[in-house]
mmCIF file of C-alpha atoms and ligand atoms in Angstrom:
data_model
loop_
_atom_site.group_PDB
_atom_site.id
_atom_site.type_symbol
_atom_site.label_atom_id
_atom_site.label_comp_id
_atom_site.label_asym_id
_atom_site.label_seq_id
_atom_site.Cartn_x
_atom_site.Cartn_y
_atom_site.Cartn_z
ATOM 1 C CA UNK M 1 -29.576 -34.969 -22.640
ATOM 2 C CA UNK M 2 -28.716 -32.497 -25.480
ATOM 3 C CA UNK M 3 -28.994 -34.906 -28.411
ATOM 4 C CA UNK M 4 -27.003 -33.110 -30.873
ATOM 5 C CA UNK M 5 -23.819 -34.020 -28.879
ATOM 6 C CA UNK M 6 -21.917 -37.105 -29.250
ATOM 7 C CA UNK M 7 -22.550 -39.376 -26.693
ATOM 8 C CA UNK M 8 -19.569 -40.483 -24.845
ATOM 9 C CA UNK M 9 -18.290 -43.383 -22.114
ATOM 10 C CA UNK M 10 -15.747 -42.772 -19.463
ATOM 11 C CA UNK M 11 -14.029 -46.300 -18.651
ATOM 12 C CA UNK M 12 -11.951 -46.926 -14.857
ATOM 13 C CA UNK M 13 -14.516 -43.652 -14.585
ATOM 14 C CA UNK M 14 -13.606 -43.564 -10.690
ATOM 15 C CA UNK M 15 -10.040 -43.658 -10.835
ATOM 16 C CA UNK M 16 -7.297 -40.645 -10.725
ATOM 17 C CA UNK M 17 -7.804 -40.025 -14.189
ATOM 18 C CA UNK M 18 -11.183 -41.191 -14.777
ATOM 19 C CA UNK M 19 -12.473 -38.207 -12.478
ATOM 20 C CA UNK M 20 -10.311 -35.883 -14.222
ATOM 21 C CA UNK M 21 -12.391 -36.609 -17.507
ATOM 22 C CA UNK M 22 -15.640 -36.658 -15.678
ATOM 23 C CA UNK M 23 -14.862 -33.012 -14.397
ATOM 24 C CA UNK M 24 -13.316 -31.594 -18.343
ATOM 25 C CA UNK M 25 -16.593 -33.428 -19.864
ATOM 26 C CA UNK M 26 -19.044 -31.973 -17.203
ATOM 27 C CA UNK M 27 -19.810 -29.085 -19.728
ATOM 28 C CA UNK M 28 -17.989 -29.797 -23.044
ATOM 29 C CA UNK M 29 -19.897 -28.237 -26.012
ATOM 30 C CA UNK M 30 -19.287 -31.316 -28.617
ATOM 31 C CA UNK M 31 -19.896 -34.623 -25.735
ATOM 32 C CA UNK M 32 -21.878 -35.565 -22.963
ATOM 33 C CA UNK M 33 -21.113 -38.536 -21.074
ATOM 34 C CA UNK M 34 -23.500 -41.017 -21.150
ATOM 35 C CA UNK M 35 -22.175 -44.128 -19.696
ATOM 36 C CA UNK M 36 -19.403 -45.106 -16.984
ATOM 37 C CA UNK M 37 -17.671 -48.261 -16.451
ATOM 38 C CA UNK M 38 -14.701 -49.601 -13.446
ATOM 39 C CA UNK M 39 -14.126 -52.950 -11.447
ATOM 40 C CA UNK M 40 -16.110 -55.439 -10.354
ATOM 41 C CA UNK M 41 -15.606 -53.731 -7.046
ATOM 42 C CA UNK M 42 -17.516 -50.936 -8.546
ATOM 43 C CA UNK M 43 -20.231 -51.872 -10.736
ATOM 44 C CA UNK M 44 -24.066 -51.565 -9.897
ATOM 45 C CA UNK M 45 -23.035 -49.063 -7.546
ATOM 46 C CA UNK M 46 -24.393 -45.170 -8.183
ATOM 47 C CA UNK M 47 -21.011 -42.876 -9.330
ATOM 48 C CA UNK M 48 -21.322 -41.284 -6.367
ATOM 49 C CA UNK M 49 -21.496 -43.952 -3.967
ATOM 50 C CA UNK M 50 -18.448 -46.014 -5.693
ATOM 51 C CA UNK M 51 -16.027 -43.006 -6.315
ATOM 52 C CA UNK M 52 -14.226 -41.128 -3.360
ATOM 53 C CA UNK M 53 -14.623 -37.633 -5.117
ATOM 54 C CA UNK M 54 -10.597 -36.013 -5.096
ATOM 55 C CA UNK M 55 -11.028 -33.478 -7.386
ATOM 56 C CA UNK M 56 -11.904 -29.083 -6.349
ATOM 57 C CA UNK M 57 -15.858 -28.558 -7.111
ATOM 58 C CA UNK M 58 -17.377 -31.931 -6.365
ATOM 59 C CA UNK M 59 -18.670 -34.427 -8.397
ATOM 60 C CA UNK M 60 -20.747 -33.377 -11.673
ATOM 61 C CA UNK M 61 -24.659 -33.595 -10.476
ATOM 62 C CA UNK M 62 -25.609 -34.669 -13.722
ATOM 63 C CA UNK M 63 -23.131 -38.136 -13.146
ATOM 64 C CA UNK M 64 -23.846 -38.774 -9.748
ATOM 65 C CA UNK M 65 -26.582 -41.183 -10.127
ATOM 66 C CA UNK M 66 -25.453 -42.994 -13.400
ATOM 67 C CA UNK M 67 -24.454 -46.861 -12.801
ATOM 68 C CA UNK M 68 -21.442 -48.245 -13.126
ATOM 69 C CA UNK M 69 -21.425 -51.141 -15.844
ATOM 70 C CA UNK M 70 -19.000 -53.723 -16.431
ATOM 71 C CA UNK M 71 -16.104 -52.865 -19.277
ATOM 72 C CA UNK M 72 -17.812 -54.994 -21.636
ATOM 73 C CA UNK M 73 -19.233 -53.792 -25.197
ATOM 74 C CA UNK M 74 -23.118 -55.383 -24.293
ATOM 75 C CA UNK M 75 -23.255 -53.398 -20.728
ATOM 76 C CA UNK M 76 -22.415 -50.457 -22.765
ATOM 77 C CA UNK M 77 -25.306 -48.156 -24.408
ATOM 78 C CA UNK M 78 -25.364 -48.505 -28.092
ATOM 79 C CA UNK M 79 -25.772 -44.626 -28.687
ATOM 80 C CA UNK M 80 -22.516 -43.700 -26.626
ATOM 81 C CA UNK M 81 -19.969 -43.549 -30.105
ATOM 82 C CA UNK M 82 -16.517 -43.051 -28.013
ATOM 83 C CA UNK M 83 -15.205 -44.120 -25.020
ATOM 84 C CA UNK M 84 -12.391 -42.512 -23.256
ATOM 85 C CA UNK M 85 -10.206 -44.903 -21.358
ATOM 86 C CA UNK M 86 -8.251 -44.154 -18.178
ATOM 87 C CA UNK M 87 -7.886 -47.998 -17.681
ATOM 88 C CA UNK M 88 -5.348 -49.861 -15.682
ATOM 89 C CA UNK M 89 -2.316 -50.448 -18.545
ATOM 90 C CA UNK M 90 -3.007 -54.019 -17.250
ATOM 91 C CA UNK M 91 -6.143 -54.308 -18.328
ATOM 92 C CA UNK M 92 -6.823 -52.120 -21.096
ATOM 93 C CA UNK M 93 -4.528 -54.202 -23.861
ATOM 94 C CA UNK M 94 -7.704 -56.946 -24.546
ATOM 95 C CA UNK M 95 -10.396 -54.616 -23.365
ATOM 96 C CA UNK M 96 -9.505 -51.750 -25.746
ATOM 97 C CA UNK M 97 -9.199 -54.050 -28.608
ATOM 98 C CA UNK M 98 -12.377 -55.671 -28.013
ATOM 99 C CA UNK M 99 -14.236 -52.311 -28.015
ATOM 100 C CA UNK M 100 -12.954 -51.082 -30.839
ATOM 101 C CA UNK M 101 -13.924 -54.415 -32.448
ATOM 102 C CA UNK M 102 -17.625 -53.783 -31.772
ATOM 103 C CA UNK M 103 -17.425 -50.338 -32.907
ATOM 104 C CA UNK M 104 -16.667 -47.866 -30.791
ATOM 105 C CA UNK M 105 -13.672 -45.278 -31.164
ATOM 106 C CA UNK M 106 -11.485 -45.337 -28.070
ATOM 107 C CA UNK M 107 -9.156 -42.707 -27.147
ATOM 108 C CA UNK M 108 -7.460 -44.184 -24.285
ATOM 109 C CA UNK M 109 -4.721 -43.109 -21.836
ATOM 110 C CA UNK M 110 -3.289 -46.433 -21.059
ATOM 111 C CA UNK M 111 0.173 -47.334 -22.138
ATOM 112 C CA UNK M 112 -1.390 -50.957 -23.803
ATOM 113 C CA UNK M 113 -1.487 -49.980 -27.699
ATOM 114 C CA UNK M 114 0.717 -47.143 -27.515
ATOM 115 C CA UNK M 115 3.426 -48.152 -29.937
ATOM 116 C CA UNK M 116 1.709 -50.536 -31.513
ATOM 117 C CA UNK M 117 2.520 -49.815 -35.157
ATOM 118 C CA UNK M 118 -1.017 -49.342 -36.806
ATOM 119 C CA UNK M 119 -2.454 -47.393 -34.229
ATOM 120 C CA UNK M 120 -1.907 -43.608 -33.372
ATOM 121 C CA UNK M 121 0.364 -41.843 -30.543
ATOM 122 C CA UNK M 122 -1.205 -38.771 -31.355
ATOM 123 C CA UNK M 123 -0.583 -34.808 -29.646
ATOM 124 C CA UNK M 124 -2.786 -33.029 -31.938
ATOM 125 C CA UNK M 125 -0.169 -30.390 -31.355
ATOM 126 C CA UNK M 126 2.418 -31.969 -32.481
ATOM 127 C CA UNK M 127 1.343 -34.658 -35.394
ATOM 128 C CA UNK M 128 -2.439 -34.406 -36.054
ATOM 129 C CA UNK M 129 -1.539 -36.135 -39.165
ATOM 130 C CA UNK M 130 -0.805 -39.251 -37.812
ATOM 131 C CA UNK M 131 -4.634 -40.043 -37.566
ATOM 132 C CA UNK M 132 -4.249 -41.476 -40.921
ATOM 133 C CA UNK M 133 -3.484 -44.721 -39.634
ATOM 134 C CA UNK M 134 -7.059 -44.713 -38.164
ATOM 135 C CA UNK M 135 -7.745 -46.382 -41.646
ATOM 136 C CA UNK M 136 -4.839 -48.765 -41.544
ATOM 137 C CA UNK M 137 -6.022 -50.086 -38.226
ATOM 138 C CA UNK M 138 -9.166 -50.556 -39.257
ATOM 139 C CA UNK M 139 -8.112 -52.720 -42.614
ATOM 140 C CA UNK M 140 -5.638 -54.614 -40.945
ATOM 141 C CA UNK M 141 -7.780 -55.606 -37.631
ATOM 142 C CA UNK M 142 -10.947 -56.236 -39.706
ATOM 143 C CA UNK M 143 -13.008 -53.388 -37.315
ATOM 144 C CA UNK M 144 -15.738 -51.302 -39.303
ATOM 145 C CA UNK M 145 -16.554 -48.367 -37.458
ATOM 146 C CA UNK M 146 -14.104 -48.836 -34.268
ATOM 147 C CA UNK M 147 -10.653 -47.983 -33.853
ATOM 148 C CA UNK M 148 -8.093 -47.047 -31.145
ATOM 149 C CA UNK M 149 -5.952 -43.656 -30.755
ATOM 150 C CA UNK M 150 -4.067 -43.268 -28.018
ATOM 151 C CA UNK M 151 -2.404 -40.447 -25.922
ATOM 152 C CA UNK M 152 1.495 -40.060 -24.633
ATOM 153 C CA UNK M 153 2.553 -41.024 -20.977
ATOM 154 C CA UNK M 154 1.799 -37.594 -18.957
ATOM 155 C CA UNK M 155 5.598 -37.029 -18.792
ATOM 156 C CA UNK M 156 6.623 -37.631 -23.003
ATOM 157 C CA UNK M 157 2.764 -35.312 -23.489
ATOM 158 C CA UNK M 158 4.784 -32.339 -21.977
ATOM 159 C CA UNK M 159 8.015 -32.857 -23.073
ATOM 160 C CA UNK M 160 7.261 -33.154 -26.483
ATOM 161 C CA UNK M 161 5.042 -30.038 -26.681
ATOM 162 C CA UNK M 162 8.082 -28.047 -25.971
ATOM 163 C CA UNK M 163 10.419 -30.074 -28.211
ATOM 164 C CA UNK M 164 8.298 -29.665 -30.885
ATOM 165 C CA UNK M 165 9.081 -26.341 -32.227
ATOM 166 C CA UNK M 166 12.708 -27.021 -32.028
ATOM 167 C CA UNK M 167 13.032 -30.323 -33.988
ATOM 168 C CA UNK M 168 10.721 -28.465 -36.737
ATOM 169 C CA UNK M 169 12.955 -25.269 -36.873
ATOM 170 C CA UNK M 170 16.451 -26.682 -36.296
ATOM 171 C CA UNK M 171 16.476 -30.415 -35.901
ATOM 172 C CA UNK M 172 16.838 -32.300 -32.829
ATOM 173 C CA UNK M 173 20.295 -34.481 -32.371
ATOM 174 C CA UNK M 174 19.804 -35.570 -28.970
ATOM 175 C CA UNK M 175 17.184 -34.876 -25.568
ATOM 176 C CA UNK M 176 18.320 -35.545 -21.933
ATOM 177 C CA UNK M 177 15.532 -35.246 -18.978
ATOM 178 C CA UNK M 178 15.529 -35.446 -15.504
ATOM 179 C CA UNK M 179 11.614 -35.267 -14.872
ATOM 180 C CA UNK M 180 10.288 -34.449 -11.118
ATOM 181 C CA UNK M 181 7.045 -36.563 -11.023
ATOM 182 C CA UNK M 182 3.814 -35.098 -9.056
ATOM 183 C CA UNK M 183 2.069 -37.909 -6.519
ATOM 184 C CA UNK M 184 -1.326 -37.900 -8.196
ATOM 185 C CA UNK M 185 0.337 -39.806 -11.542
ATOM 186 C CA UNK M 186 0.754 -42.997 -9.826
ATOM 187 C CA UNK M 187 -3.041 -42.707 -9.774
ATOM 188 C CA UNK M 188 -5.439 -43.184 -6.615
ATOM 189 C CA UNK M 189 -4.313 -44.132 -3.653
ATOM 190 C CA UNK M 190 -1.055 -44.347 -5.572
ATOM 191 C CA UNK M 191 2.392 -43.689 -3.415
ATOM 192 C CA UNK M 192 1.969 -44.606 0.202
ATOM 193 C CA UNK M 193 2.664 -41.210 2.522
ATOM 194 C CA UNK M 194 4.762 -42.863 4.119
ATOM 195 C CA UNK M 195 7.094 -43.429 1.451
ATOM 196 C CA UNK M 196 6.632 -39.472 -0.260
ATOM 197 C CA UNK M 197 6.411 -37.258 2.562
ATOM 198 C CA UNK M 198 10.181 -35.530 3.343
ATOM 199 C CA UNK M 199 11.611 -37.723 0.516
ATOM 200 C CA UNK M 200 12.443 -38.268 -3.423
ATOM 201 C CA UNK M 201 11.630 -41.907 -4.727
ATOM 202 C CA UNK M 202 13.974 -42.191 -8.155
ATOM 203 C CA UNK M 203 12.324 -44.760 -9.427
ATOM 204 C CA UNK M 204 9.237 -45.294 -11.996
ATOM 205 C CA UNK M 205 8.493 -47.989 -13.104
ATOM 206 C CA UNK M 206 8.514 -48.342 -16.961
ATOM 207 C CA UNK M 207 8.489 -44.728 -17.026
ATOM 208 C CA UNK M 208 11.737 -43.907 -18.635
ATOM 209 C CA UNK M 209 11.258 -46.576 -21.517
ATOM 210 C CA UNK M 210 8.329 -44.802 -21.908
ATOM 211 C CA UNK M 211 9.812 -41.172 -22.155
ATOM 212 C CA UNK M 212 12.612 -42.837 -24.097
ATOM 213 C CA UNK M 213 10.738 -44.185 -27.250
ATOM 214 C CA UNK M 214 7.424 -42.455 -27.062
ATOM 215 C CA UNK M 215 8.683 -38.803 -28.144
ATOM 216 C CA UNK M 216 10.242 -40.742 -31.383
ATOM 217 C CA UNK M 217 6.879 -42.145 -32.282
ATOM 218 C CA UNK M 218 5.469 -38.759 -31.827
ATOM 219 C CA UNK M 219 7.912 -36.617 -33.897
ATOM 220 C CA UNK M 220 8.156 -39.425 -36.355
ATOM 221 C CA UNK M 221 6.963 -39.220 -39.729
ATOM 222 C CA UNK M 222 3.788 -40.409 -41.958
ATOM 223 C CA UNK M 223 5.476 -43.163 -44.308
ATOM 224 C CA UNK M 224 2.797 -45.584 -46.403
ATOM 225 C CA UNK M 225 1.332 -47.130 -43.463
ATOM 226 C CA UNK M 226 3.202 -46.761 -41.135
ATOM 227 C CA UNK M 227 5.450 -44.211 -38.255
ATOM 228 C CA UNK M 228 8.875 -43.899 -39.117
ATOM 229 C CA UNK M 229 10.879 -42.983 -35.712
ATOM 230 C CA UNK M 230 12.251 -40.016 -35.297
ATOM 231 C CA UNK M 231 16.170 -39.993 -35.714
ATOM 232 C CA UNK M 232 17.197 -38.349 -32.287
ATOM 233 C CA UNK M 233 17.667 -40.432 -28.681
ATOM 234 C CA UNK M 234 16.308 -39.770 -25.511
ATOM 235 C CA UNK M 235 17.606 -40.306 -22.361
ATOM 236 C CA UNK M 236 15.462 -40.062 -19.337
ATOM 237 C CA UNK M 237 15.668 -40.275 -15.389
ATOM 238 C CA UNK M 238 12.579 -40.134 -13.950
ATOM 239 C CA UNK M 239 11.830 -39.619 -9.829
ATOM 240 C CA UNK M 240 8.534 -39.034 -8.044
ATOM 241 C CA UNK M 241 8.383 -35.951 -5.571
ATOM 242 C CA UNK M 242 6.092 -34.847 -3.031
ATOM 243 C CA UNK M 243 3.681 -32.316 -5.204
ATOM 244 C CA UNK M 244 0.315 -33.550 -6.072
ATOM 245 C CA UNK M 245 -0.243 -32.054 -9.499
ATOM 246 C CA UNK M 246 2.251 -31.069 -12.329
ATOM 247 C CA UNK M 247 5.490 -32.873 -13.510
ATOM 248 C CA UNK M 248 8.529 -30.947 -13.791
ATOM 249 C CA UNK M 249 11.269 -31.939 -16.414
ATOM 250 C CA UNK M 250 14.900 -30.422 -16.461
ATOM 251 C CA UNK M 251 15.540 -31.158 -20.158
ATOM 252 C CA UNK M 252 18.751 -30.452 -22.170
ATOM 253 C CA UNK M 253 18.934 -30.835 -25.894
ATOM 254 C CA UNK M 254 21.437 -30.805 -28.713
ATOM 255 C CA UNK M 255 20.340 -29.261 -32.167
ATOM 256 C CA UNK M 256 21.160 -30.241 -35.837
ATOM 257 C CA UNK M 257 21.305 -26.651 -36.618
ATOM 258 C CA UNK M 258 22.898 -23.885 -34.637
ATOM 259 C CA UNK M 259 20.532 -21.578 -33.291
ATOM 260 C CA UNK M 260 20.910 -18.489 -31.294
ATOM 261 C CA UNK M 261 18.991 -18.230 -27.339
ATOM 262 C CA UNK M 262 16.355 -15.716 -29.388
ATOM 263 C CA UNK M 263 15.905 -17.980 -31.925
ATOM 264 C CA UNK M 264 14.997 -20.885 -29.901
ATOM 265 C CA UNK M 265 12.757 -18.416 -27.431
ATOM 266 C CA UNK M 266 11.130 -17.538 -30.738
ATOM 267 C CA UNK M 267 10.162 -20.470 -32.081
ATOM 268 C CA UNK M 268 8.514 -21.506 -28.528
ATOM 269 C CA UNK M 269 6.326 -18.727 -28.004
ATOM 270 C CA UNK M 270 5.503 -17.943 -31.420
ATOM 271 C CA UNK M 271 4.685 -21.882 -32.318
ATOM 272 C CA UNK M 272 0.943 -22.658 -33.195
ATOM 273 C CA UNK M 273 -0.627 -26.343 -34.073
ATOM 274 C CA UNK M 274 -3.287 -27.395 -35.421
ATOM 275 C CA UNK M 275 -5.721 -27.406 -32.400
ATOM 276 C CA UNK M 276 -5.256 -23.494 -32.360
ATOM 277 C CA UNK M 277 -6.107 -23.306 -35.944
ATOM 278 C CA UNK M 278 -9.101 -25.391 -35.792
ATOM 279 C CA UNK M 279 -9.837 -23.386 -32.852
ATOM 280 C CA UNK M 280 -10.567 -26.804 -30.704
ATOM 281 C CA UNK M 281 -12.652 -26.038 -27.312
ATOM 282 C CA UNK M 282 -9.765 -27.720 -25.061
ATOM 283 C CA UNK M 283 -7.212 -26.055 -27.256
ATOM 284 C CA UNK M 284 -4.746 -23.737 -25.489
ATOM 285 C CA UNK M 285 -3.591 -20.617 -26.928
ATOM 286 C CA UNK M 286 -0.575 -20.348 -26.584
ATOM 287 C CA UNK M 287 0.199 -23.785 -26.104
ATOM 288 C CA UNK M 288 3.272 -23.087 -24.641
ATOM 289 C CA UNK M 289 4.178 -20.689 -22.101
ATOM 290 C CA UNK M 290 7.787 -18.782 -22.166
ATOM 291 C CA UNK M 291 8.902 -17.527 -18.697
ATOM 292 C CA UNK M 292 11.328 -15.167 -18.503
ATOM 293 C CA UNK M 293 11.276 -15.083 -14.089
ATOM 294 C CA UNK M 294 14.439 -17.307 -12.752
ATOM 295 C CA UNK M 295 12.541 -18.986 -10.783
ATOM 296 C CA UNK M 296 9.149 -20.490 -12.942
ATOM 297 C CA UNK M 297 7.475 -21.813 -14.076
ATOM 298 C CA UNK M 298 6.895 -23.625 -10.421
ATOM 299 C CA UNK M 299 4.277 -26.457 -9.984
ATOM 300 C CA UNK M 300 1.996 -24.788 -7.485
ATOM 301 C CA UNK M 301 1.918 -21.455 -9.639
ATOM 302 C CA UNK M 302 2.162 -22.894 -12.938
ATOM 303 C CA UNK M 303 0.333 -26.070 -13.706
ATOM 304 C CA UNK M 304 -3.205 -24.763 -14.228
ATOM 305 C CA UNK M 305 -1.872 -22.340 -17.391
ATOM 306 C CA UNK M 306 -3.882 -22.677 -20.256
ATOM 307 C CA UNK M 307 -6.924 -24.010 -17.751
ATOM 308 C CA UNK M 308 -4.085 -26.942 -16.975
ATOM 309 C CA UNK M 309 -3.726 -27.503 -21.146
ATOM 310 C CA UNK M 310 -0.626 -25.795 -21.618
ATOM 311 C CA UNK M 311 3.323 -26.112 -21.111
ATOM 312 C CA UNK M 312 4.845 -24.257 -19.618
ATOM 313 C CA UNK M 313 8.823 -23.516 -20.296
ATOM 314 C CA UNK M 314 11.249 -21.499 -18.233
ATOM 315 C CA UNK M 315 14.746 -20.846 -17.560
ATOM 316 C CA UNK M 316 16.138 -21.698 -21.122
ATOM 317 C CA UNK M 317 20.418 -21.260 -21.396
ATOM 318 C CA UNK M 318 22.905 -22.163 -23.184
ATOM 319 C CA UNK M 319 24.330 -26.027 -22.070
ATOM 320 C CA UNK M 320 27.723 -26.656 -21.640
ATOM 321 C CA UNK M 321 27.187 -29.908 -22.929
ATOM 322 C CA UNK M 322 24.590 -29.506 -24.871
ATOM 323 C CA UNK M 323 23.445 -26.844 -27.005
ATOM 324 C CA UNK M 324 19.936 -25.312 -24.896
ATOM 325 C CA UNK M 325 19.196 -26.025 -21.711
ATOM 326 C CA UNK M 326 15.412 -25.294 -19.585
ATOM 327 C CA UNK M 327 12.614 -26.265 -17.555
ATOM 328 C CA UNK M 328 9.536 -27.800 -18.583
ATOM 329 C CA UNK M 329 6.345 -27.932 -16.151
ATOM 330 C CA UNK M 330 2.697 -29.166 -17.097
ATOM 331 C CA UNK M 331 -0.509 -30.670 -15.647
ATOM 332 C CA UNK M 332 -0.281 -34.506 -15.937
ATOM 333 C CA UNK M 333 -3.677 -35.131 -15.144
ATOM 334 C CA UNK M 334 -5.028 -32.976 -17.212
ATOM 335 C CA UNK M 335 -3.282 -32.324 -20.390
ATOM 336 C CA UNK M 336 -1.147 -35.076 -19.407
ATOM 337 C CA UNK M 337 -4.082 -37.426 -19.575
ATOM 338 C CA UNK M 338 -8.060 -36.730 -19.374
ATOM 339 C CA UNK M 339 -7.433 -33.530 -20.830
ATOM 340 C CA UNK M 340 -5.115 -34.575 -23.531
ATOM 341 C CA UNK M 341 -7.285 -37.621 -24.737
ATOM 342 C CA UNK M 342 -10.125 -35.086 -24.814
ATOM 343 C CA UNK M 343 -7.940 -33.116 -26.879
ATOM 344 C CA UNK M 344 -7.526 -35.744 -29.360
ATOM 345 C CA UNK M 345 -11.345 -36.422 -29.664
ATOM 346 C CA UNK M 346 -12.099 -33.055 -30.683
ATOM 347 C CA UNK M 347 -9.533 -33.473 -33.348
ATOM 348 C CA UNK M 348 -10.929 -37.117 -34.505
ATOM 349 C CA UNK M 349 -14.218 -35.164 -34.705
ATOM 350 C CA UNK M 350 -13.187 -32.104 -36.860
ATOM 351 C CA UNK M 351 -11.276 -34.170 -39.170
ATOM 352 C CA UNK M 352 -14.346 -36.560 -39.662
ATOM 353 C CA UNK M 353 -13.562 -39.891 -37.834
ATOM 354 C CA UNK M 354 -16.832 -39.854 -35.165
ATOM 355 C CA UNK M 355 -19.029 -39.615 -38.153
HETATM 356 N N1 NAP E 1 -2.348 -40.277 -13.183
HETATM 357 C C1 NAP E 1 -2.221 -40.205 -14.367
HETATM 358 O O1 NAP E 1 -1.461 -38.764 -13.919
HETATM 359 C C2 NAP E 1 -1.521 -40.875 -15.513
HETATM 360 C C3 NAP E 1 -1.310 -40.218 -16.622
HETATM 361 C C4 NAP E 1 -1.058 -40.733 -17.808
HETATM 362 C C5 NAP E 1 -1.478 -41.659 -17.849
HETATM 363 N N2 NAP E 1 -2.641 -42.678 -17.105
HETATM 364 C C6 NAP E 1 -2.510 -43.730 -17.189
HETATM 365 O O2 NAP E 1 -4.608 -43.726 -17.322
HETATM 366 C C7 NAP E 1 -4.847 -45.206 -16.974
HETATM 367 C C8 NAP E 1 -5.382 -44.866 -15.391
HETATM 368 O O3 NAP E 1 -4.981 -44.259 -14.120
HETATM 369 P P1 NAP E 1 -4.988 -43.465 -12.931
HETATM 370 O O4 NAP E 1 -4.275 -42.807 -12.634
HETATM 371 O O5 NAP E 1 -6.637 -43.176 -13.312
HETATM 372 O O6 NAP E 1 -5.336 -44.872 -12.378
HETATM 373 P P2 NAP E 1 -6.492 -45.179 -10.684
HETATM 374 O O7 NAP E 1 -6.655 -44.362 -9.889
HETATM 375 O O8 NAP E 1 -6.163 -46.562 -10.326
HETATM 376 O O9 NAP E 1 -7.961 -45.541 -11.665
HETATM 377 C C9 NAP E 1 -8.020 -46.785 -12.408
HETATM 378 C C10 NAP E 1 -9.381 -47.325 -12.513
HETATM 379 O O10 NAP E 1 -9.287 -48.183 -13.618
HETATM 380 C C11 NAP E 1 -10.447 -48.931 -12.820
HETATM 381 N N3 NAP E 1 -10.612 -50.624 -12.635
HETATM 382 C C12 NAP E 1 -9.115 -51.277 -12.165
HETATM 383 N N4 NAP E 1 -9.661 -52.450 -12.546
HETATM 384 C C13 NAP E 1 -10.260 -52.515 -13.498
HETATM 385 C C14 NAP E 1 -10.902 -53.382 -14.624
HETATM 386 N N5 NAP E 1 -10.189 -55.113 -14.425
HETATM 387 N N6 NAP E 1 -11.500 -53.511 -15.287
HETATM 388 C C15 NAP E 1 -12.534 -52.385 -15.170
HETATM 389 N N7 NAP E 1 -11.747 -50.870 -14.907
HETATM 390 C C16 NAP E 1 -10.856 -51.667 -13.756
HETATM 391 C C17 NAP E 1 -10.461 -48.584 -11.281
HETATM 392 O O11 NAP E 1 -11.960 -49.028 -10.665
HETATM 393 P P3 NAP E 1 -12.432 -49.219 -9.415
HETATM 394 O O12 NAP E 1 -12.486 -47.510 -8.688
HETATM 395 O O13 NAP E 1 -13.695 -50.044 -9.039
HETATM 396 O O14 NAP E 1 -11.347 -50.179 -8.960
HETATM 397 C C18 NAP E 1 -10.360 -47.248 -11.749
HETATM 398 O O15 NAP E 1 -12.145 -46.742 -11.973
HETATM 399 C C19 NAP E 1 -3.595 -46.064 -16.178
HETATM 400 O O16 NAP E 1 -3.090 -46.712 -17.674
HETATM 401 C C20 NAP E 1 -2.499 -44.746 -16.511
HETATM 402 O O17 NAP E 1 -1.307 -45.421 -16.515
HETATM 403 C C21 NAP E 1 -1.990 -41.874 -15.929
#
């Protein structure tokens, strides 16, 4: 083990997102995996024995012999500073609070704490300043070293990465989004093959509510000890489609100030956020890739843009009801989940919160 690296753990390490964490952290320049947890079903087993590995390239060899522990503070090695949570939302709420109270920094994918007023809902490209809620959270909850930071729902993440430059340059008045979401977004084993093959399922439980509220917190402004929600409304219709990875979203936006199509395109392509300015290891550069081709982006061709961390936009054109419409595509388990949480942790490290 390289003692200069920060030791991290993965909660829910055997699941779809947990495996992405394992894969993306395997050669990370700043972080090193020292703990893996899962449910009672897996506790006490070697990672290689408990985990049905789903990703290309095989399980990182250094993790194969690690033994899965319970998801409890006392079971996790005390030299671990940071925990990446890929727990089911139903379990994450109380467990993440216990772990933060015990002194761990928790970067969570789960929905449980995303809308807590004192918990940052973070995309470093979008609202890096919202980490100022961390000391507020610690003071309010009596936590000394520990805290919780969350990343958004996978559909929200790429939507907001594309909206941010437009919000900054022209102001957003209204957003309509129809998503076509990949099967891997439902975890493993997720949706049954009998349900999804040859099909579109026009319902994903709880998803539309998340996609309608999370962008307003992300694009809201820090006002004292809280976030004032952005004042535009979002209407979302979320669908599950027979794609393995990569969420596609058809988006229409109404702007507060008039803008020509070339100005909108320039705002998207020129956008650089805090991860690009700081040169964070997982930051895509550029953050947004604007396609000129009539039939792009597509999940199979474009989901790994920027190592799965970039947001692809295409088919930018005027909208007869709103001002502009376009397609957004991004990887749901990389930038939309594990990669997004790792980028959050890189920002926290750069800002001094992991000392
Ligand atoms: N998939 C995505 O694209 C995506 C995107 C953004 C956010 N998320 C969120 O990320 C989280 C994980 O999603 P997923 O798709 O990876 O789910 P998943 O494939 O079902 O994996 C769940 C993981 O949690 C473990 N687990 C289950 N119950 C537990 C308990 N009581 N205590 C400790 N560990 C427990 C499982 O361990 P066992 O193997 O031992 O059962 C497994 O490792 C969810 O909150 C989800 O909403 C997912």
